[in-house]
Structure formats: C-alpha cells, structure tokens
C-alpha positions as a Python dict, from the first residue, in 0.01 Angstrom:
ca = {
    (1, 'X'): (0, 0, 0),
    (2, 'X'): (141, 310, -123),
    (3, 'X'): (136, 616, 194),
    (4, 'X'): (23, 883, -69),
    (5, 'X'): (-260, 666, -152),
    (6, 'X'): (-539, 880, 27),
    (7, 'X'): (-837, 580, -51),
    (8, 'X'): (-608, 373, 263),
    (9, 'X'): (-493, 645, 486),
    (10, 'X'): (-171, 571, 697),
    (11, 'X'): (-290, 431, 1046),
    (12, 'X'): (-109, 402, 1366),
    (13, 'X'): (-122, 58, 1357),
    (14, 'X'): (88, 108, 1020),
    (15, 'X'): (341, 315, 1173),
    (16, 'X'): (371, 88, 1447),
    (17, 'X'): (447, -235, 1211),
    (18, 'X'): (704, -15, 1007),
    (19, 'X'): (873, 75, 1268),
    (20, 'X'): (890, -279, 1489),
    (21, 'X'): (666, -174, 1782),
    (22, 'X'): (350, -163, 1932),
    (23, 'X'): (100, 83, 1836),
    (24, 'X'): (49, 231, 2201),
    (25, 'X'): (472, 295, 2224),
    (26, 'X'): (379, 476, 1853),
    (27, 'X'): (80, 659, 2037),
    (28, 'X'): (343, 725, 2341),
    (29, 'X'): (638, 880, 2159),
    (30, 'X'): (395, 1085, 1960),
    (31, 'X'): (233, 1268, 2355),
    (32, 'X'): (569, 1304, 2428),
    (33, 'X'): (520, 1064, 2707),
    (34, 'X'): (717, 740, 2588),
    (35, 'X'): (1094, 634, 2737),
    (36, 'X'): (1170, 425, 2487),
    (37, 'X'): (1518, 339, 2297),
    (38, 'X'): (1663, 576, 2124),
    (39, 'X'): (1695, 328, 1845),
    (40, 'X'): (1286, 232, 1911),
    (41, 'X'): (1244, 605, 1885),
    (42, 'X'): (1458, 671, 1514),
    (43, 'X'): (1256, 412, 1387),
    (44, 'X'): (947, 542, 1487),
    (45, 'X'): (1011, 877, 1401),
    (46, 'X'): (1164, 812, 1035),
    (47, 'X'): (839, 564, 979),
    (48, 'X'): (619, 846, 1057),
    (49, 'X'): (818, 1108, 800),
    (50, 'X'): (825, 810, 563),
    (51, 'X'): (489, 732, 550),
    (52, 'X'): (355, 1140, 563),
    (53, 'X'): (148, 976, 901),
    (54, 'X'): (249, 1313, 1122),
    (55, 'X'): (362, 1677, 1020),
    (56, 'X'): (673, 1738, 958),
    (57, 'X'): (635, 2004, 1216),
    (58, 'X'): (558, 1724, 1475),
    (59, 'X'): (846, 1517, 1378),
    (60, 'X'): (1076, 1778, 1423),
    (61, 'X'): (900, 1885, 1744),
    (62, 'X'): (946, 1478, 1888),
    (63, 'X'): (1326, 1476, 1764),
    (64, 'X'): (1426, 1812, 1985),
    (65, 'X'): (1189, 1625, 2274),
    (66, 'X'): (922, 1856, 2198),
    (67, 'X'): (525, 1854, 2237),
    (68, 'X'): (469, 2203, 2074),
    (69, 'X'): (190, 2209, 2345),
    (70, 'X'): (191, 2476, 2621),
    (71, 'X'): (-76, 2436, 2914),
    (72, 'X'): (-295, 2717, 3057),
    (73, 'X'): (-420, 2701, 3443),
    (74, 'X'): (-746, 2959, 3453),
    (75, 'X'): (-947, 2905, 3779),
    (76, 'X'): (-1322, 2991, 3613),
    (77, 'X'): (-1312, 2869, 3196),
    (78, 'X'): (-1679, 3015, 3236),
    (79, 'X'): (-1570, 3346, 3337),
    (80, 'X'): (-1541, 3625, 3059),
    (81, 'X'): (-1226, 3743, 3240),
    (82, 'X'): (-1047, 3454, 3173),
    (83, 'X'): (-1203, 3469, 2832),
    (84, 'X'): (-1070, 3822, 2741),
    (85, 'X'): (-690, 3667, 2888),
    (86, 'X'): (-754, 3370, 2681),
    (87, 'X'): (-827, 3578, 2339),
    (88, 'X'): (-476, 3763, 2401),
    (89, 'X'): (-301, 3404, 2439),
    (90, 'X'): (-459, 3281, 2157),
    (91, 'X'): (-372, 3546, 1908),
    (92, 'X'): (-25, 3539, 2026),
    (93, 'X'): (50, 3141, 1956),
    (94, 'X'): (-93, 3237, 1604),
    (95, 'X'): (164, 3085, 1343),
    (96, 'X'): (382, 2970, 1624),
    (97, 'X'): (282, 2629, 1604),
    (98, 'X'): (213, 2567, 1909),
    (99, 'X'): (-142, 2454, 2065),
    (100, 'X'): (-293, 2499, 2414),
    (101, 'X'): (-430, 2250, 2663),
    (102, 'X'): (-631, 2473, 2913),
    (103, 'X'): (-726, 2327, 3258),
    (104, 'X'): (-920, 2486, 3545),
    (105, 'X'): (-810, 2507, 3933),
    (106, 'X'): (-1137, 2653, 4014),
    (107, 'X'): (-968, 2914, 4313),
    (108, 'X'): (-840, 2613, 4494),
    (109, 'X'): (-486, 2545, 4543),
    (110, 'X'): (-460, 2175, 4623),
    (111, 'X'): (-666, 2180, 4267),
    (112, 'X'): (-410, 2417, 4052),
    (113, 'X'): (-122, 2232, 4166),
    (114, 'X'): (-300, 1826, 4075),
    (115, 'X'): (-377, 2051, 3728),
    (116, 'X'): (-27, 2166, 3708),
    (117, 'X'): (109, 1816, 3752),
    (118, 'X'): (-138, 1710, 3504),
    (119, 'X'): (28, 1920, 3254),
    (120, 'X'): (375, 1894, 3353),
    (121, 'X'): (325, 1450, 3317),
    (122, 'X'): (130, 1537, 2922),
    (123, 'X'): (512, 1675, 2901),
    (124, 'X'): (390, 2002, 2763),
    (125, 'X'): (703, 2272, 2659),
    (126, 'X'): (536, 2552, 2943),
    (127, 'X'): (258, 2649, 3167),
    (128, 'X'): (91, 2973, 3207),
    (129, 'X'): (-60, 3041, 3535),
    (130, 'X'): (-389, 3289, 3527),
    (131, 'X'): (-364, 3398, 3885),
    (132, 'X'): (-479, 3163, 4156),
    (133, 'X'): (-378, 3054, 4477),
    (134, 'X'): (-97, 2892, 4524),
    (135, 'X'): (231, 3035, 4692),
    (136, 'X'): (509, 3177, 4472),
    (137, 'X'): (730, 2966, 4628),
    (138, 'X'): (517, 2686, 4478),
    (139, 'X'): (508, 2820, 4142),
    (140, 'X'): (924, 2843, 4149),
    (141, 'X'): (909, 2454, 4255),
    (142, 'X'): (727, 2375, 3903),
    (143, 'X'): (910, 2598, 3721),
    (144, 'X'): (1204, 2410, 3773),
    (145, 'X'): (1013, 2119, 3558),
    (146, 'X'): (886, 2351, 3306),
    (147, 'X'): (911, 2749, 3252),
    (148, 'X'): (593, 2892, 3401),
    (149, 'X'): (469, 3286, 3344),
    (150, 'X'): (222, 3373, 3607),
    (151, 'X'): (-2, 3662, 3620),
    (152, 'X'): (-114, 3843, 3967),
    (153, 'X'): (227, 3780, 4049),
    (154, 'X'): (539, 3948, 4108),
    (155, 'X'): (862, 3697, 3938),
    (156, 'X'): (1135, 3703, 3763),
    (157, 'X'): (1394, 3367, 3753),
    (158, 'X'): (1536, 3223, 3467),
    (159, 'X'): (1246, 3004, 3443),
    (160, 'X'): (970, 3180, 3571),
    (161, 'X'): (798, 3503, 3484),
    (162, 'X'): (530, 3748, 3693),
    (163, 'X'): (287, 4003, 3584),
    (164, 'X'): (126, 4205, 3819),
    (165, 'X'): (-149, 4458, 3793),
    (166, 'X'): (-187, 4770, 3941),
    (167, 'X'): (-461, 4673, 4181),
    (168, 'X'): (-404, 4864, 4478),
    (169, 'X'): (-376, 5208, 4271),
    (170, 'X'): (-663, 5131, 4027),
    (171, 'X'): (-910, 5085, 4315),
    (172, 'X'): (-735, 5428, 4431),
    (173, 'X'): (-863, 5558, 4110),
    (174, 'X'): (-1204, 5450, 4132),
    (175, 'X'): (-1260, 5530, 4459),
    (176, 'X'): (-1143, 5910, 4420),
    (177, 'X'): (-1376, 5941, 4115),
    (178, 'X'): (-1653, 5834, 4388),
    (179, 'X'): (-1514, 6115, 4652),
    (180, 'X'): (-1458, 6380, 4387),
    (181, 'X'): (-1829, 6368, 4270),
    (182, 'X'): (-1890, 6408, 4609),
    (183, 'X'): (-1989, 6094, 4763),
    (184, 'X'): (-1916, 5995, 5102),
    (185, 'X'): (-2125, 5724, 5196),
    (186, 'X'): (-1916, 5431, 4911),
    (187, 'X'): (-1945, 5056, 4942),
    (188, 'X'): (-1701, 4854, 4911),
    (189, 'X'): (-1832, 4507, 4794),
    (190, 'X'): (-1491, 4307, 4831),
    (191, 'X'): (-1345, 3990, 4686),
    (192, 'X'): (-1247, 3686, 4880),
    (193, 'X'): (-990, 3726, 5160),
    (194, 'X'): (-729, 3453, 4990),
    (195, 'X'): (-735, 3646, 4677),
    (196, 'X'): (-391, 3885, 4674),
    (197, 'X'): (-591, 4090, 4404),
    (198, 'X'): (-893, 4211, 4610),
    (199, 'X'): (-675, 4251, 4935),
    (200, 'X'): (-552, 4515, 4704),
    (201, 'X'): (-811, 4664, 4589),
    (202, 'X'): (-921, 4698, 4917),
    (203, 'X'): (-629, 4858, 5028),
    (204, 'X'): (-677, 5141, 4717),
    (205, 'X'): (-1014, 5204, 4884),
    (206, 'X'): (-865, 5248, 5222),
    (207, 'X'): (-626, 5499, 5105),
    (208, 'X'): (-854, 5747, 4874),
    (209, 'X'): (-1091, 5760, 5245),
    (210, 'X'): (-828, 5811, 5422),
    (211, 'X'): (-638, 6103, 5205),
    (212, 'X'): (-998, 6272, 5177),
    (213, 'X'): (-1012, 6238, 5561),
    (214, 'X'): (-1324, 6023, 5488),
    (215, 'X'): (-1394, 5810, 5768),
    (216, 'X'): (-1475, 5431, 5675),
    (217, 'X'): (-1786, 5291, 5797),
    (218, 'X'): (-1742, 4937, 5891),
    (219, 'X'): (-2084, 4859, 5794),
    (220, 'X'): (-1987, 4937, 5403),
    (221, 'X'): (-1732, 4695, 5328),
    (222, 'X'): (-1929, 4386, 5278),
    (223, 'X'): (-1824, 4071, 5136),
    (224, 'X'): (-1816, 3927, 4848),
    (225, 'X'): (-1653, 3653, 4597),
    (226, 'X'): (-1603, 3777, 4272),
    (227, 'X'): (-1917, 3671, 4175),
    (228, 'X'): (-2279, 3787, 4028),
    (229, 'X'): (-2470, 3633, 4353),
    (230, 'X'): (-2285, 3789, 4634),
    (231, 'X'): (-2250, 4098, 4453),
    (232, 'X'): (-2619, 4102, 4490),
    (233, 'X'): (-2647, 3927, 4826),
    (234, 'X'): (-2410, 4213, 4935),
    (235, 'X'): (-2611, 4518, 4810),
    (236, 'X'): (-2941, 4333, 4893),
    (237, 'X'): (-2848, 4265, 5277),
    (238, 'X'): (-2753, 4693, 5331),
    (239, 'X'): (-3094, 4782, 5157),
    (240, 'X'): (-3297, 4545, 5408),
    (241, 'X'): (-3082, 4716, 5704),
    (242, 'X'): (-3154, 5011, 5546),
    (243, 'X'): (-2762, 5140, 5642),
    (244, 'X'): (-2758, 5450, 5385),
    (245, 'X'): (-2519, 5479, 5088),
    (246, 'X'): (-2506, 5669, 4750),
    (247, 'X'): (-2258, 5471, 4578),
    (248, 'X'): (-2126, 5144, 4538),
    (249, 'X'): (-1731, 5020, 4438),
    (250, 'X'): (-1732, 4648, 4365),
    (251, 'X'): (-1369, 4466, 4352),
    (252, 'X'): (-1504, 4326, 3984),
    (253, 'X'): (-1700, 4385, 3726),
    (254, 'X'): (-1895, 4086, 3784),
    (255, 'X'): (-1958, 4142, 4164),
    (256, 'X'): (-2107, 4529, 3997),
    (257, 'X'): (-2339, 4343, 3747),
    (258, 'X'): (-2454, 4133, 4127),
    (259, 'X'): (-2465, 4469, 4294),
    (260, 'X'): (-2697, 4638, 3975),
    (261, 'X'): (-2955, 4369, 4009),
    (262, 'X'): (-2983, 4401, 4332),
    (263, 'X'): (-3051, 4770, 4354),
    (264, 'X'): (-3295, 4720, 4079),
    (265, 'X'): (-3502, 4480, 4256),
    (266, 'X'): (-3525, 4743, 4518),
    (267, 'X'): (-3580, 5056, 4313),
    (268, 'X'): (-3313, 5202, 4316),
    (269, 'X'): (-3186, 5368, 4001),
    (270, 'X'): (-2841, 5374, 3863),
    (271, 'X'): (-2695, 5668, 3835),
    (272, 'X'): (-2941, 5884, 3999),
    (273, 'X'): (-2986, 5725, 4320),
    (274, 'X'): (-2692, 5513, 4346),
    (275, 'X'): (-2349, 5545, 4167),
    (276, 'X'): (-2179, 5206, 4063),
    (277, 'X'): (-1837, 5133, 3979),
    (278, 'X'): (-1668, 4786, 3904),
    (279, 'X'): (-1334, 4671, 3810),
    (280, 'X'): (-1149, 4511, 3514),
    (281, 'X'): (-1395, 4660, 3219),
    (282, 'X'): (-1523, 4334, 3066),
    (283, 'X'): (-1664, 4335, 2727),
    (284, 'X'): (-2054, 4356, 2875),
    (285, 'X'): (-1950, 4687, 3086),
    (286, 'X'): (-1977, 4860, 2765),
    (287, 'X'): (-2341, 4723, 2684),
    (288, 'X'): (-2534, 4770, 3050),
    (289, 'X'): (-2785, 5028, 3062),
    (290, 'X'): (-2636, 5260, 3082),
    (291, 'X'): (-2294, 5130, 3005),
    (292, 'X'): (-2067, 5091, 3352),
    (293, 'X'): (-1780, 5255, 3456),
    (294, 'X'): (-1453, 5031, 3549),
    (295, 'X'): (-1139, 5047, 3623),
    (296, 'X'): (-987, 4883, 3292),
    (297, 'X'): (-762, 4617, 3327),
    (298, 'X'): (-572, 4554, 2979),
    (299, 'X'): (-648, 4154, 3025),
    (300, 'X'): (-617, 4097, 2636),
    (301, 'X'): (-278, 4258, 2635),
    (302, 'X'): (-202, 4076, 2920),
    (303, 'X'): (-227, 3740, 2754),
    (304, 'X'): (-58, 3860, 2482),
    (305, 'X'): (243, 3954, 2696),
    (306, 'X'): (238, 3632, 2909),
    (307, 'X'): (254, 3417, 2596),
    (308, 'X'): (529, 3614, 2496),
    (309, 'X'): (711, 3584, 2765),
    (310, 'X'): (692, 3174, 2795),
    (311, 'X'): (752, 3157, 2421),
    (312, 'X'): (1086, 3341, 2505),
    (313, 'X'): (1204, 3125, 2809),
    (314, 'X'): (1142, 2858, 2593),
    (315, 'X'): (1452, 2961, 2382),
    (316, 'X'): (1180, 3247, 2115),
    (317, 'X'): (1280, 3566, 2025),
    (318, 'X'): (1286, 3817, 2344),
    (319, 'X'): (1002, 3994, 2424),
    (320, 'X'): (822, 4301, 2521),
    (321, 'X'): (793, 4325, 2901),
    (322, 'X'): (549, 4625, 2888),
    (323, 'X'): (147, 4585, 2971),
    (324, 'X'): (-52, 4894, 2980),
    (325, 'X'): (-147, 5010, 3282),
    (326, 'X'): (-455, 4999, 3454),
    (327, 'X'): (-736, 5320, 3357),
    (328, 'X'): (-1059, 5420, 3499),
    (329, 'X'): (-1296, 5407, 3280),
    (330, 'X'): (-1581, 5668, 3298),
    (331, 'X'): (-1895, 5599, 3168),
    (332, 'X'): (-2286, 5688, 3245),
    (333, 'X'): (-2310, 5483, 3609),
    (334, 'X'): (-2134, 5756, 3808),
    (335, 'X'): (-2250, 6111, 3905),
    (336, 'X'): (-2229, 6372, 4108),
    (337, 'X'): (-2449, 6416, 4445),
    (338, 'X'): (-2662, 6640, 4457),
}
C-alpha cells in the first residue's frame, strides 16, 4: 500500500508495524510521554516522516523532545475574564505552532497544583498560570520542571515570569472618582480574603478615604466573591438594614453586574440614586444600561504579553515586558451628588 494513496490512509497501527513496535509505544512517543530506545524512537520517528502519518512540524518537534503544546491554568473557563486573557493568548501562539491544553483550578490550590502536575506528566514545553492561589514559592518549585509565566504575580527567575497589575492604585482611582463627585457614603463590595488581588483593591479604597479624611464605615465593606450572587447578596443585605449609601465600588466587574440587580429589585436607580463602579472593564461593561464605569484592566494585552514571555524562556525571540497600565474608565453609572 502506497502512503500517498489517500483511498487507505496511513494508520497508527501502520506506523507501528514499520517501525517494529506496538501501536500504544507509537501513540506514546507521539504525547511526548514514551521512554523508549533511542533506536525504538529513530525508527518510529523516520516511519512516521516516511509514510507522511504526522507533520513534519511534529516530527521535528518529537526529535528536539518537543510537544509544541503549552498548558494554561485559569481558575473559572466560564468566566469572561479569563475569556478576554484567553483571546490575548490565543492570538499570540498564532503561526507559532504551538497549541494549548487549558485546565481549570477553580480558586483552589490543592486543585491548581493536581492541574499543574497534570500538565507537567502530558510533558507540555510551558505552563501559564492565570492567577490563583498557590504560593510563589510553589510556582518556582514547578518551574524548575517547566518554565511557568504567572499573572497576579510578582517573578522574575530564569524560568519563571510574573505580571502584576496595578490593583491597589486602580481601586485608588475609582474610589477618588466616587469622593470627587462628592460621595461619602461608598461601598465597598470586596473579593475573597485569599485572593492577593482584592486585598488590594481593598487597600486602594482604604487609602482614597483616608487622604480625603473620609472616615470608613465598617458597615460598608461587605463581602463578596467575585461573583454575580454575592455581589447582589451584598447590596441586597444593606438595603434590608436600610444602612444609607449613594454609591457602590465592587472589587469586579462581575460582583457590579450582582450589585446592579440588586438595587434594581429594590428601586433604586443607577446613576441617579446610586453610583456604581466595578473593576477590570469586561466586554458587557460597555453594553449595560447605561454602560458601567470600570477600572480597565488591559487583560487581552495581558495574555498577549504572558505568551510572549513563555515563548521566550522557551529559547523564542525576546520579548516586550510592557502591559498597559490599569485606567478608569468613565462611563454613564457615576455622578455627582446632589
């Protein structure tokens, strides 16, 4: 049977007889997974150029001990935060030749490092880390397996990148917009006390009250989870006390879209009786009625740049270490009191 006969397409099972082993040590050395002879190995890789059965881009990926695979870690795949990340890593491996394997450690950090091992034993050439919550010193034990770019984090080894957002100054931001239009009475919907990222933001909120000599009312930083529900569980729970407030900072855009149903159910109008703000401008922010003002975080650009960066610790070109910087963004959910 001729291989360039495309009635009979070249099996596996063809390979495998060609080359003097078993299909499954074929399968194997093709995931990148196999120990095998080097001589088992030659054979198998010279009957799959032979018979046209893999790429040539593959067989030259298995000779140099190569998956072309990287792995991502994101800790929600239904989240459009992670999506907007994902886009920017996605454009970026465009004509690289390499494809993705995407996993989700779901905010836990026994679960991101089973997912990480995962990865690291499907042999894949790097891992990207979308936040989460394991320790950096964690994330520097892996990356001595496989280079590893991590964002939310502060890093930089030969084998391990960080990038960190602004968090701390961006909720600055969008709490002085609050205080300059004159509000007073602002609540802070936070995010969950393991997350690095909405300590922060907290933080910015304590420091605009503070340098406007606003005191903070204990009673307006609520909790939340970076979620829709407690965003409205939050707002909901202050309406039914009645405790007053005329705007509202949530620690995500998400939590905000929580918090705006809840002060709908109740009433109470956006901008004129309540100002909201959120965090990270997701694609919907643009499309609520009336569209929502955000601090922008450039989460496209920053998969772009984390992709980047793996691609060049795994021997790539160098690359561009800037990310832009996060913005408020000031749209029709904010106004002045009156």
């Amino acid at each position: 049977m001729s291989s360039d006969d495309h009635s009979n397409p070249t099996t596996l099972l063809d390979v495998a007889r060609a080359a003097g082993v078993s299909a499954s040590t074929v399968s194997r050395i093709m995931n990148g997974t196999a120990r095998v002879a080097d001589d088992k190995r030659k054979a198998v890789l010279a009957a799959i150029e032979k018979m046209h059965f893999a790429p040539n881009q593959m067989a030259r990926s298995l000779k140099k001990g190569s998956t072309m695979t990287i792995g991502i870690v994101v800790q929600d795949i239904s989240s459009p935060f992670f999506d907007e990340t994902l886009r920017g890593v996605d454009d970026a491996l465009k004509g690289t030749g390499y494809t993705s394997v995407i996993v989700s450690g779901h905010w836990n950090a026994d679960e991101e490092s089973d997912r990480i091992r995962l990865l690291l034993a499907r042999k894949v050439d790097g891992i990207i880390l979308l936040t989460g919550r394991i320790s950096d010193e964690t994330v520097l034990k892996f990356a001595n397996q496989r280079p590893i770019v991590a964002t939310g984090r502060a890093l930089r080894t030969s084998n391990a990148i960080g990038f960190k957002v602004d968090n701390e100054h961006g909720a600055y931001l969008a709490t002085r917009h609050l205080l300059d239009l004159g509000h007073r009475r602002i609540v802070f919907i936070k995010g969950p006390d393991s997350s690095s990222d909405a300590n922060e933001r907290l933080a910015g909120y304590h420091r605009a009250m503070a340098e406007a000599d606003v005191p903070v009312d204990p009673q307006l930083v609520v909790q939340g989870d970076f979620h829709e529900p407690s965003g409205q569980a939050a707002i909901t729970a202050l309406l039914e006390r009645d405790v007053p407030f005329t705007a509202v900072f949530a620690a995500n855009d998400l939590s905000a879209y929580g918090a705006r149903l809840a002060l709908y159910r109740k009433d109470r109008h956006v901008p004129d009786d309540v100002s909201l703000v959120g965090f990270d401008d997701l694609p919907g922010s643009s499309y609520t009625a009336p569209p929502m003002t955000t601090v922008r975080q450039p989460l496209y650009d920053l998969g772009k740049a984390a992709t980047n960066a793996l691609l060049s610790l795994m021997g790539r070109e160098a690359f561009d270490e800037g990310v832009a910087p996060v913005e408020l963004i000031v749209r029709e959910t904010t106004r002045a009191v009156e």
